[in-house]
Amino acid sequence: SLNSKGIVYEDLKMKDSAVYFYEQSLKLKELIGNPYSIANTRNNLCGCIDSEIHPKKSVDCFEKLIKNQQQIKNYEGIVRSNINLSIAYNELGDCTKSLSVLDSAIALESLIQNKNLLTELYQKYSYILFECDRFKEAYIARKKYELFKDSLFTIEKEQTILELNEKYQSKQKEEAIEKLSIQSENDQLTIQRQKLFITSIVSLSL
């Protein structure tokens, strides 16, 4: 499919070719009208547009993508798109709009379970506030970012401990099973020897 060709060219770092196929794919999907498919292809397209080189094109793409994502209630997607849209506006030197779209993303915080995404959001929010000379607010946003970052570290640490514990218990079970297997083999050998001994005694007594 056209979208698949776009993915191949994107993987090959041939962004211009990837954009061409994504755009062609998007035209067809808009005719069909599947909102999920449209959002998926437009997301691919927006990701291939370099906001440093083509900030206006990037802004246009992400604004349309956000509308698609709102239609299908993809809240994580909306937040990610707002982060990228903010970057594009910042490239254009539009501080007000850059902060506005991040404010829209932060308004969705209660709907987002992805801690990595929220960490990224507040990191970007702090940076843009600083760039816009709103230093006090930048400091507050930075503290929020650090809270999420610390929370992520704690979660990762707990996950690592859990995985190590599971591996340790699994190893213990394997060792226990191996010991039981060896014991069972030894028991079988003992039984066979006893049978052989009894058979020999019986044979001698005849």
mmCIF file with all atom_site columns, N, CA, C and O in Angstrom, residues 36 39 66 68-79 108 112:
data_model
loop_
_atom_site.group_PDB
_atom_site.id
_atom_site.type_symbol
_atom_site.label_atom_id
_atom_site.label_alt_id
_atom_site.label_comp_id
_atom_site.label_asym_id
_atom_site.label_entity_id
_atom_site.label_seq_id
_atom_site.pdbx_PDB_ins_code
_atom_site.Cartn_x
_atom_site.Cartn_y
_atom_site.Cartn_z
_atom_site.occupancy
_atom_site.B_iso_or_equiv
_atom_site.pdbx_formal_charge
_atom_site.auth_seq_id
_atom_site.auth_comp_id
_atom_site.auth_asym_id
_atom_site.auth_atom_id
_atom_site.pdbx_PDB_model_num
ATOM 1  N N  . TYR A 1 36  ? -9.877  6.657  11.878 1.00 0.00 ? 36  TYR A N  1
ATOM 2  C CA . TYR A 1 36  ? -8.712  6.027  12.515 1.00 0.00 ? 36  TYR A CA 1
ATOM 3  C C  . TYR A 1 36  ? -7.572  5.877  11.521 1.00 0.00 ? 36  TYR A C  1
ATOM 4  O O  . TYR A 1 36  ? -6.403  6.140  11.839 1.00 0.00 ? 36  TYR A O  1
ATOM 5  N N  . ALA A 1 39  ? -6.111  9.338  10.717 1.00 0.00 ? 39  ALA A N  1
ATOM 6  C CA . ALA A 1 39  ? -5.252  9.820  11.805 1.00 0.00 ? 39  ALA A CA 1
ATOM 7  C C  . ALA A 1 39  ? -3.904  9.104  11.799 1.00 0.00 ? 39  ALA A C  1
ATOM 8  O O  . ALA A 1 39  ? -2.862  9.727  12.008 1.00 0.00 ? 39  ALA A O  1
ATOM 9  N N  . ILE A 1 66  ? -4.411  16.956 15.002 1.00 0.00 ? 66  ILE A N  1
ATOM 10 C CA . ILE A 1 66  ? -5.089  17.107 16.297 1.00 0.00 ? 66  ILE A CA 1
ATOM 11 C C  . ILE A 1 66  ? -6.605  17.029 16.127 1.00 0.00 ? 66  ILE A C  1
ATOM 12 O O  . ILE A 1 66  ? -7.302  16.412 16.934 1.00 0.00 ? 66  ILE A O  1
ATOM 13 N N  . ASN A 1 68  ? -8.148  15.344 13.801 1.00 0.00 ? 68  ASN A N  1
ATOM 14 C CA . ASN A 1 68  ? -8.416  13.919 13.574 1.00 0.00 ? 68  ASN A CA 1
ATOM 15 C C  . ASN A 1 68  ? -8.412  13.146 14.890 1.00 0.00 ? 68  ASN A C  1
ATOM 16 O O  . ASN A 1 68  ? -9.292  12.308 15.140 1.00 0.00 ? 68  ASN A O  1
ATOM 17 N N  . GLN A 1 69  ? -7.427  13.427 15.727 1.00 0.00 ? 69  GLN A N  1
ATOM 18 C CA . GLN A 1 69  ? -7.287  12.711 16.995 1.00 0.00 ? 69  GLN A CA 1
ATOM 19 C C  . GLN A 1 69  ? -8.402  13.069 17.976 1.00 0.00 ? 69  GLN A C  1
ATOM 20 O O  . GLN A 1 69  ? -8.832  12.227 18.769 1.00 0.00 ? 69  GLN A O  1
ATOM 21 N N  . GLN A 1 70  ? -8.867  14.301 17.922 1.00 0.00 ? 70  GLN A N  1
ATOM 22 C CA . GLN A 1 70  ? -10.003 14.696 18.754 1.00 0.00 ? 70  GLN A CA 1
ATOM 23 C C  . GLN A 1 70  ? -11.263 13.936 18.337 1.00 0.00 ? 70  GLN A C  1
ATOM 24 O O  . GLN A 1 70  ? -12.070 13.545 19.185 1.00 0.00 ? 70  GLN A O  1
ATOM 25 N N  . GLN A 1 71  ? -11.397 13.714 17.048 1.00 0.00 ? 71  GLN A N  1
ATOM 26 C CA . GLN A 1 71  ? -12.562 12.998 16.526 1.00 0.00 ? 71  GLN A CA 1
ATOM 27 C C  . GLN A 1 71  ? -12.621 11.564 17.058 1.00 0.00 ? 71  GLN A C  1
ATOM 28 O O  . GLN A 1 71  ? -13.697 11.052 17.355 1.00 0.00 ? 71  GLN A O  1
ATOM 29 N N  . ILE A 1 72  ? -11.473 10.925 17.192 1.00 0.00 ? 72  ILE A N  1
ATOM 30 C CA . ILE A 1 72  ? -11.446 9.539  17.662 1.00 0.00 ? 72  ILE A CA 1
ATOM 31 C C  . ILE A 1 72  ? -11.083 9.433  19.147 1.00 0.00 ? 72  ILE A C  1
ATOM 32 O O  . ILE A 1 72  ? -10.874 8.350  19.681 1.00 0.00 ? 72  ILE A O  1
ATOM 33 N N  . LYS A 1 73  ? -10.978 10.595 19.816 1.00 0.00 ? 73  LYS A N  1
ATOM 34 C CA . LYS A 1 73  ? -10.692 10.665 21.253 1.00 0.00 ? 73  LYS A CA 1
ATOM 35 C C  . LYS A 1 73  ? -9.367  9.971  21.624 1.00 0.00 ? 73  LYS A C  1
ATOM 36 O O  . LYS A 1 73  ? -9.271  9.257  22.617 1.00 0.00 ? 73  LYS A O  1
ATOM 37 N N  . ASN A 1 74  ? -8.365  10.207 20.806 1.00 0.00 ? 74  ASN A N  1
ATOM 38 C CA . ASN A 1 74  ? -7.017  9.687  21.080 1.00 0.00 ? 74  ASN A CA 1
ATOM 39 C C  . ASN A 1 74  ? -6.264  10.744 21.883 1.00 0.00 ? 74  ASN A C  1
ATOM 40 O O  . ASN A 1 74  ? -5.522  11.560 21.339 1.00 0.00 ? 74  ASN A O  1
ATOM 41 N N  . TYR A 1 75  ? -6.445  10.718 23.211 1.00 0.00 ? 75  TYR A N  1
ATOM 42 C CA . TYR A 1 75  ? -5.922  11.789 24.052 1.00 0.00 ? 75  TYR A CA 1
ATOM 43 C C  . TYR A 1 75  ? -4.389  11.789 24.128 1.00 0.00 ? 75  TYR A C  1
ATOM 44 O O  . TYR A 1 75  ? -3.777  12.857 24.140 1.00 0.00 ? 75  TYR A O  1
ATOM 45 N N  . GLU A 1 76  ? -3.797  10.615 24.190 1.00 0.00 ? 76  GLU A N  1
ATOM 46 C CA . GLU A 1 76  ? -2.325  10.575 24.196 1.00 0.00 ? 76  GLU A CA 1
ATOM 47 C C  . GLU A 1 76  ? -1.776  11.130 22.885 1.00 0.00 ? 76  GLU A C  1
ATOM 48 O O  . GLU A 1 76  ? -0.778  11.856 22.874 1.00 0.00 ? 76  GLU A O  1
ATOM 49 N N  . GLY A 1 77  ? -2.437  10.779 21.796 1.00 0.00 ? 77  GLY A N  1
ATOM 50 C CA . GLY A 1 77  ? -2.024  11.296 20.496 1.00 0.00 ? 77  GLY A CA 1
ATOM 51 C C  . GLY A 1 77  ? -2.139  12.810 20.433 1.00 0.00 ? 77  GLY A C  1
ATOM 52 O O  . GLY A 1 77  ? -1.266  13.491 19.885 1.00 0.00 ? 77  GLY A O  1
ATOM 53 N N  . ILE A 1 78  ? -3.216  13.348 21.007 1.00 0.00 ? 78  ILE A N  1
ATOM 54 C CA . ILE A 1 78  ? -3.427  14.803 21.020 1.00 0.00 ? 78  ILE A CA 1
ATOM 55 C C  . ILE A 1 78  ? -2.296  15.489 21.776 1.00 0.00 ? 78  ILE A C  1
ATOM 56 O O  . ILE A 1 78  ? -1.758  16.509 21.335 1.00 0.00 ? 78  ILE A O  1
ATOM 57 N N  . VAL A 1 79  ? -1.925  14.918 22.929 1.00 0.00 ? 79  VAL A N  1
ATOM 58 C CA . VAL A 1 79  ? -0.846  15.512 23.732 1.00 0.00 ? 79  VAL A CA 1
ATOM 59 C C  . VAL A 1 79  ? 0.468   15.478 22.959 1.00 0.00 ? 79  VAL A C  1
ATOM 60 O O  . VAL A 1 79  ? 1.204   16.482 22.904 1.00 0.00 ? 79  VAL A O  1
ATOM 61 N N  . LEU A 1 108 ? -5.311  18.104 29.478 1.00 0.00 ? 108 LEU A N  1
ATOM 62 C CA . LEU A 1 108 ? -5.700  16.696 29.323 1.00 0.00 ? 108 LEU A CA 1
ATOM 63 C C  . LEU A 1 108 ? -4.938  15.771 30.279 1.00 0.00 ? 108 LEU A C  1
ATOM 64 O O  . LEU A 1 108 ? -5.080  14.553 30.196 1.00 0.00 ? 108 LEU A O  1
ATOM 65 N N  . ILE A 1 112 ? -4.428  11.150 30.972 1.00 0.00 ? 112 ILE A N  1
ATOM 66 C CA . ILE A 1 112 ? -3.233  10.472 30.477 1.00 0.00 ? 112 ILE A CA 1
ATOM 67 C C  . ILE A 1 112 ? -2.614  9.605  31.575 1.00 0.00 ? 112 ILE A C  1
ATOM 68 O O  . ILE A 1 112 ? -2.305  10.086 32.666 1.00 0.00 ? 112 ILE A O  1
#
